[in-house]
Amino acid sequence: MKKRLSKISLGSANFGFNYGIYNKKKIKFEEVEKILSYAKKIEICKIDTAQAYGDSEKVIGKYINKIETKWNITSKFNNLDLPLEDQLIISKKNLNTFPKNFIAHSAKFFKSKYFINCFWKFKNKYPKINIGVSIYS
């Protein structure tokens, strides 16, 4: 069972704002605690989040700070006006840890001249952080 669950990533959009087919609401922190504690208990250790998900990163960071637990976190960037490293530092501050994966929220950001120009500088400075893109079509 452990190997199968290690491939599951917990989505967190409705930790930060109204989202979802069923709930269409933001989940309260007390419920987030229960969800993350249960996920950890059954050995799901991956979380997908983004700065665009309202305060999802901050909610996860609050949990991580309170419970002192480690997660394999993927966060997404989507601001072409803010340097990639600045966006990473914002995510690190929100999450109380660096994300393991930091990816473009869509191909639009990944293909931008801005991203291409800073990619290698970023990878040299943060070699342990995986970088990539979320593709929708």
mmCIF file of C-alpha atoms in Angstrom:
data_model
loop_
_atom_site.group_PDB
_atom_site.id
_atom_site.type_symbol
_atom_site.label_atom_id
_atom_site.label_comp_id
_atom_site.label_asym_id
_atom_site.label_seq_id
_atom_site.Cartn_x
_atom_site.Cartn_y
_atom_site.Cartn_z
ATOM 1 C CA MET A 1 0.000 0.000 0.000
ATOM 2 C CA LYS A 2 2.801 2.449 0.817
ATOM 3 C CA LYS A 3 4.185 2.431 -2.729
ATOM 4 C CA ARG A 4 0.762 3.151 -4.269
ATOM 5 C CA LEU A 5 0.016 6.027 -1.899
ATOM 6 C CA SER A 6 3.397 7.612 -2.547
ATOM 7 C CA LYS A 7 2.105 8.478 -6.028
ATOM 8 C CA ILE A 8 -0.891 10.403 -4.666
ATOM 9 C CA SER A 9 -0.694 14.168 -4.256
ATOM 10 C CA LEU A 10 -3.244 16.025 -2.146
ATOM 11 C CA GLY A 11 -4.717 19.048 -3.904
ATOM 12 C CA SER A 12 -5.125 22.114 -1.717
ATOM 13 C CA ALA A 13 -6.934 24.756 -3.766
ATOM 14 C CA ASN A 14 -9.926 24.799 -1.412
ATOM 15 C CA PHE A 15 -7.607 25.232 1.575
ATOM 16 C CA GLY A 16 -7.162 28.794 0.339
ATOM 17 C CA PHE A 17 -10.316 29.905 -1.457
ATOM 18 C CA ASN A 18 -13.752 28.784 -2.630
ATOM 19 C CA TYR A 19 -13.116 25.881 -4.967
ATOM 20 C CA GLY A 20 -14.327 22.442 -5.896
ATOM 21 C CA ILE A 21 -17.206 20.725 -7.604
ATOM 22 C CA TYR A 22 -18.798 19.423 -4.427
ATOM 23 C CA ASN A 23 -17.987 21.937 -1.685
ATOM 24 C CA LYS A 24 -17.410 25.149 -3.632
ATOM 25 C CA LYS A 25 -16.107 26.620 -0.403
ATOM 26 C CA LYS A 26 -12.870 27.237 1.423
ATOM 27 C CA ILE A 27 -12.120 24.593 4.033
ATOM 28 C CA LYS A 28 -11.683 25.847 7.603
ATOM 29 C CA PHE A 29 -8.267 25.390 9.218
ATOM 30 C CA GLU A 30 -9.596 22.826 11.721
ATOM 31 C CA GLU A 31 -10.722 20.644 8.810
ATOM 32 C CA VAL A 32 -7.428 21.166 6.968
ATOM 33 C CA GLU A 33 -5.643 19.899 10.088
ATOM 34 C CA LYS A 34 -7.789 16.755 10.067
ATOM 35 C CA ILE A 35 -7.246 16.203 6.341
ATOM 36 C CA LEU A 36 -3.474 16.644 6.524
ATOM 37 C CA SER A 37 -3.158 14.549 9.682
ATOM 38 C CA TYR A 38 -5.134 11.726 8.093
ATOM 39 C CA ALA A 39 -3.163 11.970 4.857
ATOM 40 C CA LYS A 40 0.082 11.737 6.821
ATOM 41 C CA LYS A 41 -1.289 8.805 8.814
ATOM 42 C CA ILE A 42 -1.991 6.813 5.644
ATOM 43 C CA GLU A 43 1.393 7.874 4.216
ATOM 44 C CA ILE A 44 0.300 10.412 1.621
ATOM 45 C CA CYS A 45 3.145 12.884 1.781
ATOM 46 C CA LYS A 46 2.669 15.063 -1.312
ATOM 47 C CA ILE A 47 0.731 18.317 -1.472
ATOM 48 C CA ASP A 48 -0.045 20.391 -4.550
ATOM 49 C CA THR A 49 -0.528 24.119 -3.924
ATOM 50 C CA ALA A 50 0.024 27.510 -5.549
ATOM 51 C CA GLN A 51 0.270 31.174 -4.663
ATOM 52 C CA ALA A 52 -2.806 31.593 -6.867
ATOM 53 C CA TYR A 53 -4.824 29.410 -4.446
ATOM 54 C CA GLY A 54 -5.633 32.282 -2.074
ATOM 55 C CA ASP A 55 -3.975 31.620 1.274
ATOM 56 C CA SER A 56 -3.527 27.871 0.713
ATOM 57 C CA GLU A 57 0.259 28.080 1.135
ATOM 58 C CA LYS A 58 -0.158 29.998 4.394
ATOM 59 C CA VAL A 59 -2.678 27.462 5.724
ATOM 60 C CA ILE A 60 -0.313 24.591 4.893
ATOM 61 C CA GLY A 61 2.582 26.533 6.447
ATOM 62 C CA LYS A 62 0.554 27.075 9.614
ATOM 63 C CA TYR A 63 -0.079 23.334 9.826
ATOM 64 C CA ILE A 64 3.573 22.481 9.155
ATOM 65 C CA ASN A 65 4.676 24.973 11.813
ATOM 66 C CA LYS A 66 2.162 23.658 14.357
ATOM 67 C CA ILE A 67 2.668 19.932 13.742
ATOM 68 C CA GLU A 68 6.363 20.101 12.723
ATOM 69 C CA THR A 69 6.007 17.663 9.878
ATOM 70 C CA LYS A 70 7.674 17.326 6.484
ATOM 71 C CA TRP A 71 5.885 17.141 3.142
ATOM 72 C CA ASN A 72 6.866 16.829 -0.497
ATOM 73 C CA ILE A 73 5.284 20.083 -1.663
ATOM 74 C CA THR A 74 4.695 21.231 -5.221
ATOM 75 C CA SER A 75 3.867 24.906 -5.557
ATOM 76 C CA LYS A 76 3.228 26.906 -8.682
ATOM 77 C CA PHE A 77 4.284 30.363 -9.831
ATOM 78 C CA ASN A 78 2.303 32.544 -12.219
ATOM 79 C CA ASN A 79 3.511 36.134 -11.947
ATOM 80 C CA LEU A 80 5.501 37.390 -14.925
ATOM 81 C CA ASP A 81 6.078 40.744 -13.181
ATOM 82 C CA LEU A 82 7.891 39.272 -10.174
ATOM 83 C CA PRO A 83 11.288 37.535 -10.418
ATOM 84 C CA LEU A 84 11.114 33.763 -10.081
ATOM 85 C CA GLU A 85 13.384 33.763 -7.040
ATOM 86 C CA ASP A 86 11.142 36.322 -5.291
ATOM 87 C CA GLN A 87 8.144 34.089 -5.935
ATOM 88 C CA LEU A 88 10.044 31.121 -4.483
ATOM 89 C CA ILE A 89 10.930 33.111 -1.354
ATOM 90 C CA ILE A 90 7.256 34.074 -0.930
ATOM 91 C CA SER A 91 6.268 30.401 -1.154
ATOM 92 C CA LYS A 92 9.018 29.445 1.315
ATOM 93 C CA LYS A 93 7.815 32.091 3.762
ATOM 94 C CA ASN A 94 4.178 31.022 3.388
ATOM 95 C CA LEU A 95 4.918 27.296 3.667
ATOM 96 C CA ASN A 96 7.614 27.531 6.377
ATOM 97 C CA THR A 97 9.736 25.383 4.075
ATOM 98 C CA PHE A 98 10.966 25.359 0.498
ATOM 99 C CA PRO A 99 8.734 23.484 -1.931
ATOM 100 C CA LYS A 100 10.408 20.436 -3.449
ATOM 101 C CA ASN A 101 8.892 21.282 -6.822
ATOM 102 C CA PHE A 102 8.306 24.798 -8.114
ATOM 103 C CA ILE A 103 6.482 24.841 -11.411
ATOM 104 C CA ALA A 104 4.904 27.262 -13.852
ATOM 105 C CA HIS A 105 1.135 27.308 -13.361
ATOM 106 C CA SER A 106 0.667 27.021 -17.122
ATOM 107 C CA ALA A 107 2.655 26.764 -20.338
ATOM 108 C CA LYS A 108 2.141 30.517 -20.841
ATOM 109 C CA PHE A 109 4.535 31.250 -17.968
ATOM 110 C CA PHE A 110 6.893 28.418 -18.789
ATOM 111 C CA LYS A 111 7.317 29.598 -22.394
ATOM 112 C CA SER A 112 7.811 33.251 -21.496
ATOM 113 C CA LYS A 113 11.102 34.967 -22.307
ATOM 114 C CA TYR A 114 11.286 35.931 -18.634
ATOM 115 C CA PHE A 115 11.252 32.313 -17.471
ATOM 116 C CA ILE A 116 13.681 31.090 -20.102
ATOM 117 C CA ASN A 117 16.154 33.862 -19.202
ATOM 118 C CA CYS A 118 16.209 33.052 -15.484
ATOM 119 C CA PHE A 119 15.906 29.243 -15.584
ATOM 120 C CA TRP A 120 19.603 28.309 -15.413
ATOM 121 C CA LYS A 121 20.456 30.970 -12.855
ATOM 122 C CA PHE A 122 17.634 29.645 -10.681
ATOM 123 C CA LYS A 123 18.677 25.984 -11.115
ATOM 124 C CA ASN A 124 22.283 26.799 -10.205
ATOM 125 C CA LYS A 125 21.238 28.628 -7.043
ATOM 126 C CA TYR A 126 18.550 26.095 -5.994
ATOM 127 C CA PRO A 127 19.731 22.726 -7.366
ATOM 128 C CA LYS A 128 17.546 20.656 -5.008
ATOM 129 C CA ILE A 129 14.307 22.279 -6.177
ATOM 130 C CA ASN A 130 12.706 20.664 -9.220
ATOM 131 C CA ILE A 131 11.318 23.127 -11.738
ATOM 132 C CA GLY A 132 8.746 22.475 -14.431
ATOM 133 C CA VAL A 133 5.306 23.271 -15.803
ATOM 134 C CA SER A 134 1.681 22.323 -15.212
ATOM 135 C CA ILE A 135 0.036 21.555 -18.561
ATOM 136 C CA TYR A 136 -3.700 21.684 -19.119
ATOM 137 C CA SER A 137 -3.975 20.938 -22.832
#
